[in-house]
Amino acid sequence: MPRLLTLYLAKRIALTALLIETTLCVPLVMTSLFQTLPAAAVRGGLLVPALLGTLPTVLYLALPMAVGVAVALEFSRMSSDGMIAVLYSLRLSVWSLCAPAIVVACAAVGIGYWLSSFFAPSYVGQMHDVIYVIRNSLNHRMLEPAHFYTFDKGARTLYFQRWRSSDVASGMFIHQFSTEKNEEQIINADEAEFRRNEQGVVIVLNHGSIETLPDGGSSIRNANFEQYAIPVDMQGAGGLPKRDWRGVFELPFGEFFASIPIAAWDPRGYAEWMSEATKRCAIPLLALSHSLLAVGLVLTVSAATGRGSAATTSMILIIPLIHVAILVGSESLVRQNPRLVIVVALAIVAEFITALFLIWRQNADFPKVKEPVAAPAFASG
């Protein structure tokens, strides 16, 4: 196929794939986030970290399907417009027709491996940091009035009556046990301001009192104050609070493959690692297999002159079905039993073989049928 025509068709396929990827991923991610995150988390500024922690993973998981559907749509259009018949008349083989799809698919495979091995692991932890903040109420703007909140493994209890602004609350009550002073404290304040710094949050209490009871003692000491500051380990200006664990899905390429658990010692960790490895290694490769299968299906079902377009459109649905089935197998089946990774691998190999067979049949050079030889006529006479 001429280079200019190859670049033109590849550009059309790439733009269609980008449109499908955007149309599919953005609503899916936003709907999932708004269903997962409470309204207080959105007010607390956690939407952007959650978006950065979710979108890269969804991008590389959906990219092969977007490319496969884009190839199917483009070849269906070419078939309906009679363009494939024109290209055949130029004595171009089916493998030449596949060149634009292969170019885009190979680029998508490279992008998919970069997303799955480096980009997504760098940001996916932010979503789990957001979940950690939500579960432990570590963002002060998420706190609801008239609720008791416990921090530091129950060592501190916090309660307030209402919000005056996004950072100022009224009617603050704090019950805490100080391990440094070995005493129990009950603090009441008319007003409390949450001030963020690089390390966390400082609660500045105004116009209140402190009741102190030493551990093992019986006498209570009372003291009034105009202003009193208490540091709290919450989300500060320096970023989200760090978790005390790190998942395998957060490890970049080198660290990930170096951290494979031993199945006999950690079966659950090994199953999780195998599931993540299957997605990282297998899913990006589907961009090439889906593209070849799309070409084979369209050219097999539709005629070169454009007939059979309705059947061709129905064939496009096969690509998402196959992709979802392999994705579910990588996520669920392999996580249940790591040995089932063979099933996922065989499914991908079967798709490649089917695609190559369908394309080969269209490109096959079948022998011509010999015309029957007419019997000689006998002269009468």
Short mmCIF file of C-alpha atoms in Angstrom, two decimals:
data_model
loop_
_atom_site.label_atom_id
_atom_site.label_comp_id
_atom_site.label_asym_id
_atom_site.label_seq_id
_atom_site.Cartn_x
_atom_site.Cartn_y
_atom_site.Cartn_z
CA MET A 1 0.00 0.00 0.00
CA PRO A 2 1.32 3.51 -0.78
CA ARG A 3 2.84 5.24 2.22
CA LEU A 4 0.59 8.29 1.95
CA LEU A 5 -2.53 6.12 1.95
CA THR A 6 -1.20 4.08 4.88
CA LEU A 7 -0.58 7.22 6.93
CA TYR A 8 -4.02 8.59 6.02
CA LEU A 9 -5.85 5.45 7.11
CA ALA A 10 -3.68 5.09 10.22
CA LYS A 11 -4.51 8.68 11.18
CA ARG A 12 -8.23 8.01 10.78
CA ILE A 13 -8.02 4.86 12.90
CA ALA A 14 -5.98 6.65 15.59
CA LEU A 15 -8.40 9.58 15.81
CA THR A 16 -11.39 7.23 15.99
CA ALA A 17 -9.66 5.20 18.73
CA LEU A 18 -8.91 8.40 20.67
CA LEU A 19 -12.54 9.48 20.40
CA ILE A 20 -13.79 6.06 21.56
CA GLU A 21 -11.27 6.00 24.42
CA THR A 22 -12.36 9.44 25.61
CA THR A 23 -16.05 8.72 25.22
CA LEU A 24 -15.69 5.47 27.13
CA CYS A 25 -13.24 6.37 29.91
CA VAL A 26 -14.25 9.86 31.03
CA PRO A 27 -17.93 9.10 31.81
CA LEU A 28 -17.00 5.74 33.30
CA VAL A 29 -14.38 7.21 35.62
CA MET A 30 -16.47 10.20 36.67
CA THR A 31 -19.54 8.06 37.36
CA SER A 32 -17.47 5.62 39.39
CA LEU A 33 -15.88 8.42 41.42
CA PHE A 34 -19.15 10.16 42.22
CA GLN A 35 -20.64 6.84 43.30
CA THR A 36 -17.60 5.97 45.45
CA LEU A 37 -16.73 9.34 46.97
CA PRO A 38 -19.13 11.03 49.39
CA ALA A 39 -20.16 14.62 48.78
CA ALA A 40 -17.93 15.74 51.65
CA ALA A 41 -14.90 14.27 49.86
CA VAL A 42 -15.64 16.39 46.80
CA ARG A 43 -15.91 19.48 49.01
CA GLY A 44 -12.66 18.48 50.70
CA GLY A 45 -10.69 18.62 47.43
CA LEU A 46 -10.23 14.86 47.07
CA LEU A 47 -11.77 14.60 43.59
CA VAL A 48 -8.59 15.49 41.68
CA PRO A 49 -6.32 12.97 43.53
CA ALA A 50 -8.98 10.29 43.09
CA LEU A 51 -9.23 11.12 39.38
CA LEU A 52 -5.44 10.90 38.94
CA GLY A 53 -5.42 7.61 40.82
CA THR A 54 -8.13 6.03 38.67
CA LEU A 55 -7.88 7.41 35.13
CA PRO A 56 -4.43 6.00 34.08
CA THR A 57 -5.45 2.44 34.98
CA VAL A 58 -8.76 2.72 33.14
CA LEU A 59 -6.94 4.17 30.13
CA TYR A 60 -4.64 1.21 29.60
CA LEU A 61 -7.39 -1.32 30.34
CA ALA A 62 -9.76 0.21 27.77
CA LEU A 63 -7.21 1.20 25.11
CA PRO A 64 -7.07 -2.18 23.29
CA MET A 65 -10.85 -2.31 22.98
CA ALA A 66 -10.96 1.25 21.64
CA VAL A 67 -8.33 0.44 19.01
CA GLY A 68 -10.07 -2.80 17.97
CA VAL A 69 -13.45 -1.11 17.60
CA ALA A 70 -11.86 1.79 15.69
CA VAL A 71 -10.25 -0.65 13.23
CA ALA A 72 -13.55 -2.47 12.77
CA LEU A 73 -15.42 0.79 12.15
CA GLU A 74 -12.86 2.07 9.66
CA PHE A 75 -12.73 -1.16 7.65
CA SER A 76 -16.53 -1.36 7.73
CA ARG A 77 -16.69 2.13 6.26
CA MET A 78 -14.12 1.22 3.61
CA SER A 79 -16.14 -1.84 2.71
CA SER A 80 -19.42 0.08 2.51
CA ASP A 81 -17.85 2.79 0.33
CA GLY A 82 -16.34 0.23 -2.01
CA MET A 83 -12.82 1.34 -1.16
CA ILE A 84 -11.67 -2.20 -0.46
CA ALA A 85 -12.74 -3.22 -3.98
CA VAL A 86 -10.71 -0.32 -5.37
CA LEU A 87 -7.65 -1.38 -3.35
CA TYR A 88 -8.06 -4.95 -4.57
CA SER A 89 -8.17 -3.66 -8.15
CA LEU A 90 -4.75 -2.10 -7.51
CA ARG A 91 -3.48 -5.65 -6.90
CA LEU A 92 -2.90 -5.02 -3.19
CA SER A 93 -2.94 -8.03 -0.89
CA VAL A 94 -4.96 -8.30 2.30
CA TRP A 95 -1.74 -8.01 4.31
CA SER A 96 -1.16 -4.63 2.68
CA LEU A 97 -4.65 -3.56 3.73
CA CYS A 98 -3.75 -4.51 7.31
CA ALA A 99 -0.75 -2.16 7.41
CA PRO A 100 -2.57 0.94 8.80
CA ALA A 101 -4.28 -1.14 11.48
CA ILE A 102 -1.01 -2.82 12.47
CA VAL A 103 0.79 0.54 12.71
CA VAL A 104 -1.84 1.98 15.07
CA ALA A 105 -2.09 -1.28 17.04
CA CYS A 106 1.68 -1.49 17.59
CA ALA A 107 1.72 2.13 18.78
CA ALA A 108 -1.17 1.33 21.14
CA VAL A 109 0.70 -1.72 22.48
CA GLY A 110 3.71 0.45 23.30
CA ILE A 111 1.56 3.12 24.94
CA GLY A 112 -0.32 0.44 26.88
CA TYR A 113 2.86 -1.10 28.27
CA TRP A 114 4.15 2.34 29.29
CA LEU A 115 0.85 3.17 31.00
CA SER A 116 0.60 -0.19 32.79
CA SER A 117 4.25 -0.45 33.86
CA PHE A 118 5.22 3.12 34.74
CA PHE A 119 2.51 5.79 34.51
CA ALA A 120 -0.43 4.03 36.19
CA PRO A 121 1.63 2.59 39.12
CA SER A 122 2.90 6.10 39.89
CA TYR A 123 -0.61 7.48 40.37
CA VAL A 124 -2.85 4.56 41.35
CA GLY A 125 -1.77 4.89 44.97
CA GLN A 126 -3.46 8.29 45.19
CA MET A 127 -6.87 6.65 44.92
CA HIS A 128 -6.04 4.36 47.83
CA ASP A 129 -4.72 7.36 49.76
CA VAL A 130 -8.09 9.05 49.21
CA ILE A 131 -9.91 5.95 50.44
CA TYR A 132 -7.59 5.87 53.46
CA VAL A 133 -8.41 9.52 54.21
CA ILE A 134 -12.16 8.92 53.85
CA ARG A 135 -12.22 5.82 56.05
CA ASN A 136 -10.21 7.48 58.81
CA SER A 137 -11.78 10.96 58.52
CA LEU A 138 -8.39 12.59 57.97
CA ASN A 139 -9.69 15.55 55.95
CA HIS A 140 -11.14 18.15 58.32
CA ARG A 141 -13.53 19.50 55.67
CA MET A 142 -15.18 16.08 55.52
CA LEU A 143 -16.14 16.13 59.20
CA GLU A 144 -19.86 16.43 59.83
CA PRO A 145 -21.27 18.46 62.75
CA ALA A 146 -22.82 16.65 65.74
CA HIS A 147 -20.75 13.49 65.14
CA PHE A 148 -18.10 11.91 67.33
CA TYR A 149 -14.81 11.14 65.55
CA THR A 150 -11.94 9.12 66.99
CA PHE A 151 -8.28 9.54 66.01
CA ASP A 152 -4.93 8.04 66.96
CA LYS A 153 -6.46 4.59 67.57
CA GLY A 154 -9.05 5.91 70.00
CA ALA A 155 -6.69 8.13 72.00
CA ARG A 156 -8.49 11.31 70.84
CA THR A 157 -12.23 11.99 70.37
CA LEU A 158 -13.49 15.09 68.60
CA TYR A 159 -16.95 16.66 68.44
CA PHE A 160 -18.29 20.04 67.34
CA GLN A 161 -21.71 21.60 66.92
CA ARG A 162 -21.61 23.31 63.52
CA TRP A 163 -19.43 24.82 60.81
CA ARG A 164 -19.08 28.59 60.62
CA SER A 165 -16.93 28.40 57.52
CA SER A 166 -14.98 25.71 55.66
CA ASP A 167 -12.19 25.82 58.29
CA VAL A 168 -13.84 27.25 61.40
CA ALA A 169 -16.16 25.26 63.69
CA SER A 170 -18.05 26.28 66.82
CA GLY A 171 -18.79 24.35 70.00
CA MET A 172 -15.69 22.14 69.96
CA PHE A 173 -15.26 19.25 72.37
CA ILE A 174 -12.08 17.16 72.55
CA HIS A 175 -11.35 14.20 74.81
CA GLN A 176 -7.79 12.89 74.61
CA PHE A 177 -5.15 10.98 76.53
CA SER A 178 -1.64 12.41 76.47
CA THR A 179 1.00 9.70 76.65
CA GLU A 180 3.75 12.29 77.10
CA LYS A 181 2.15 13.84 80.18
CA ASN A 182 0.42 10.61 81.19
CA GLU A 183 -2.87 12.39 81.76
CA GLU A 184 -6.42 12.57 80.45
CA GLN A 185 -7.72 15.87 79.07
CA ILE A 186 -11.19 17.22 78.31
CA ILE A 187 -11.15 20.41 76.26
CA ASN A 188 -14.10 22.68 75.48
CA ALA A 189 -13.83 25.71 73.22
CA ASP A 190 -16.26 28.20 71.75
CA GLU A 191 -14.44 28.22 68.42
CA ALA A 192 -11.90 26.03 66.63
CA GLU A 193 -9.96 26.85 63.48
CA PHE A 194 -8.33 24.11 61.41
CA ARG A 195 -5.04 25.36 59.96
CA ARG A 196 -3.13 23.23 57.49
CA ASN A 197 0.65 23.11 57.35
CA GLU A 198 3.14 20.87 55.55
CA GLN A 199 3.06 18.19 58.27
CA GLY A 200 -0.68 18.05 59.00
CA VAL A 201 -3.34 20.17 60.71
CA VAL A 202 -3.21 22.38 63.78
CA ILE A 203 -6.51 22.97 65.60
CA VAL A 204 -6.41 26.45 67.13
CA LEU A 205 -8.96 26.59 69.96
CA ASN A 206 -10.29 29.96 71.12
CA HIS A 207 -11.98 30.85 74.42
CA GLY A 208 -12.22 27.56 76.26
CA SER A 209 -11.21 25.44 79.21
CA ILE A 210 -9.16 22.32 79.92
CA GLU A 211 -9.94 19.69 82.53
CA THR A 212 -6.94 17.51 83.35
CA LEU A 213 -6.94 14.22 85.25
CA PRO A 214 -3.53 12.55 85.84
CA ASP A 215 -3.42 8.81 85.23
CA GLY A 216 -4.16 7.09 88.54
CA GLY A 217 -5.02 10.39 90.23
CA SER A 218 -8.33 11.54 91.71
CA SER A 219 -8.10 15.35 91.58
CA ILE A 220 -9.12 17.28 88.46
CA ARG A 221 -7.31 20.47 87.48
CA ASN A 222 -9.21 23.18 85.61
CA ALA A 223 -7.67 25.90 83.47
CA ASN A 224 -9.10 28.50 81.12
CA PHE A 225 -7.39 29.73 77.98
CA GLU A 226 -7.85 32.36 75.30
CA GLN A 227 -6.07 30.34 72.62
CA TYR A 228 -4.74 26.81 72.59
CA ALA A 229 -3.22 24.82 69.69
CA ILE A 230 -3.33 21.06 69.18
CA PRO A 231 -1.48 19.34 66.29
CA VAL A 232 -3.50 16.60 64.59
CA ASP A 233 -2.26 14.00 62.10
CA MET A 234 -4.68 14.85 59.28
CA GLN A 235 -4.40 15.89 55.62
CA GLY A 236 -2.12 18.91 55.48
CA ALA A 237 -0.86 21.19 52.76
CA GLY A 238 1.97 18.80 51.90
CA GLY A 239 -0.35 16.18 50.38
CA LEU A 240 -2.41 13.19 51.39
CA PRO A 241 -1.44 11.24 54.53
CA LYS A 242 0.64 8.18 53.71
CA ARG A 243 -0.62 4.69 54.34
CA ASP A 244 1.39 2.15 56.26
CA TRP A 245 1.18 -0.35 53.36
CA ARG A 246 2.02 -0.43 49.67
CA GLY A 247 0.26 -2.63 47.13
CA VAL A 248 1.89 -4.49 44.25
CA PHE A 249 -0.18 -2.38 41.84
CA GLU A 250 1.89 0.64 42.92
CA LEU A 251 5.25 -0.88 41.98
CA PRO A 252 6.91 0.19 38.71
CA PHE A 253 8.21 -2.32 36.19
CA GLY A 254 11.52 -3.31 37.81
CA GLU A 255 10.32 -3.40 41.41
CA PHE A 256 7.15 -5.24 40.44
CA PHE A 257 8.85 -8.24 38.83
CA ALA A 258 11.49 -8.31 41.56
CA SER A 259 8.85 -8.56 44.29
CA ILE A 260 7.11 -11.77 43.20
CA PRO A 261 5.94 -13.57 46.37
CA ILE A 262 6.59 -17.24 47.03
CA ALA A 263 3.35 -19.14 46.46
CA ALA A 264 3.92 -21.57 49.32
CA TRP A 265 4.56 -18.79 51.87
CA ASP A 266 2.03 -16.20 50.72
CA PRO A 267 -0.69 -17.75 48.51
CA ARG A 268 -2.93 -14.70 48.65
CA GLY A 269 -0.13 -12.29 47.80
CA TYR A 270 1.02 -14.56 44.98
CA ALA A 271 -2.50 -14.68 43.51
CA GLU A 272 -2.78 -10.89 43.66
CA TRP A 273 0.65 -10.52 42.04
CA MET A 274 -0.25 -12.95 39.23
CA SER A 275 -3.49 -11.10 38.54
CA GLU A 276 -1.67 -7.78 38.32
CA ALA A 277 1.07 -9.31 36.15
CA THR A 278 -1.53 -10.79 33.80
CA LYS A 279 -3.17 -7.41 33.33
CA ARG A 280 0.14 -5.60 32.82
CA CYS A 281 1.53 -8.14 30.35
CA ALA A 282 -1.56 -9.36 28.50
CA ILE A 283 -4.00 -6.46 28.25
CA PRO A 284 -1.80 -4.06 26.19
CA LEU A 285 -1.06 -6.87 23.71
CA LEU A 286 -4.79 -7.15 23.00
CA ALA A 287 -4.60 -3.97 20.92
CA LEU A 288 -2.82 -5.96 18.19
CA SER A 289 -4.96 -9.10 18.45
CA HIS A 290 -8.21 -7.12 18.51
CA SER A 291 -7.13 -5.12 15.45
CA LEU A 292 -6.22 -8.19 13.41
CA LEU A 293 -9.43 -9.94 14.43
CA ALA A 294 -11.45 -6.85 13.47
CA VAL A 295 -9.88 -6.83 10.01
CA GLY A 296 -10.46 -10.54 9.56
CA LEU A 297 -14.08 -10.38 10.68
CA VAL A 298 -14.99 -7.36 8.56
CA LEU A 299 -13.36 -8.74 5.41
CA THR A 300 -14.92 -12.15 5.96
CA VAL A 301 -18.47 -11.01 6.67
CA SER A 302 -18.71 -8.07 4.30
CA ALA A 303 -18.26 -8.25 0.57
CA ALA A 304 -15.63 -6.18 -1.16
CA THR A 305 -18.35 -4.28 -3.01
CA GLY A 306 -20.02 -3.12 0.18
CA ARG A 307 -22.71 -5.73 0.66
CA GLY A 308 -23.39 -7.13 4.10
CA SER A 309 -22.84 -3.86 6.04
CA ALA A 310 -25.49 -4.76 8.64
CA ALA A 311 -23.72 -8.02 9.41
CA THR A 312 -20.44 -6.14 9.57
CA THR A 313 -21.83 -3.75 12.17
CA SER A 314 -22.93 -6.67 14.33
CA MET A 315 -19.43 -8.15 14.09
CA ILE A 316 -18.05 -5.03 15.82
CA LEU A 317 -19.71 -6.14 19.06
CA ILE A 318 -17.50 -9.22 19.18
CA ILE A 319 -14.42 -7.11 20.02
CA PRO A 320 -15.83 -5.63 23.29
CA LEU A 321 -17.19 -9.03 24.33
CA ILE A 322 -13.81 -10.72 23.89
CA HIS A 323 -12.00 -7.88 25.62
CA VAL A 324 -14.31 -7.88 28.65
CA ALA A 325 -14.08 -11.67 28.93
CA ILE A 326 -10.25 -11.61 28.97
CA LEU A 327 -10.23 -8.67 31.40
CA VAL A 328 -12.61 -10.43 33.80
CA GLY A 329 -10.49 -13.58 33.55
CA SER A 330 -7.33 -11.63 34.38
CA GLU A 331 -8.94 -9.88 37.33
CA SER A 332 -11.19 -12.58 38.81
CA LEU A 333 -10.16 -16.04 37.64
CA VAL A 334 -6.43 -15.56 38.10
CA ARG A 335 -7.00 -13.96 41.51
CA GLN A 336 -9.00 -17.03 42.58
CA ASN A 337 -6.53 -19.52 41.11
CA PRO A 338 -3.21 -18.32 39.64
CA ARG A 339 -2.97 -21.45 37.50
CA LEU A 340 -5.88 -20.17 35.43
CA VAL A 341 -3.51 -17.67 33.86
CA ILE A 342 -3.02 -20.42 31.27
CA VAL A 343 -6.69 -20.02 30.28
CA VAL A 344 -6.19 -16.28 29.70
CA ALA A 345 -3.03 -16.93 27.67
CA LEU A 346 -4.75 -19.58 25.55
CA ALA A 347 -7.66 -17.20 24.89
CA ILE A 348 -5.27 -14.55 23.58
CA VAL A 349 -3.39 -17.08 21.45
CA ALA A 350 -6.70 -18.39 20.09
CA GLU A 351 -7.70 -14.85 19.12
CA PHE A 352 -4.40 -14.33 17.28
CA ILE A 353 -4.74 -17.64 15.43
CA THR A 354 -8.35 -16.95 14.48
CA ALA A 355 -7.49 -13.46 13.23
CA LEU A 356 -4.53 -14.68 11.14
CA PHE A 357 -6.61 -17.53 9.73
CA LEU A 358 -9.44 -15.22 8.67
CA ILE A 359 -7.00 -12.82 7.02
CA TRP A 360 -5.13 -15.69 5.34
CA ARG A 361 -8.39 -17.04 3.88
CA GLN A 362 -9.09 -13.68 2.28
CA ASN A 363 -5.56 -13.60 0.91
CA ALA A 364 -5.48 -17.25 -0.19
CA ASP A 365 -4.67 -17.93 -3.83
CA PHE A 366 -7.13 -20.66 -4.68
CA PRO A 367 -6.48 -22.58 -7.92
CA LYS A 368 -8.70 -21.67 -10.82
CA VAL A 369 -11.34 -24.13 -11.89
CA LYS A 370 -10.55 -25.53 -15.32
CA GLU A 371 -13.19 -24.87 -17.92
CA PRO A 372 -14.74 -28.01 -19.44
CA VAL A 373 -13.42 -28.88 -22.88
CA ALA A 374 -16.13 -29.14 -25.50
CA ALA A 375 -16.39 -32.52 -27.29
CA PRO A 376 -15.34 -32.44 -30.98
CA ALA A 377 -18.20 -32.40 -33.50
CA PHE A 378 -18.38 -35.20 -36.01
CA ALA A 379 -19.16 -34.34 -39.59
CA SER A 380 -22.15 -36.14 -41.01
CA GLY A 381 -21.90 -37.76 -44.15
#
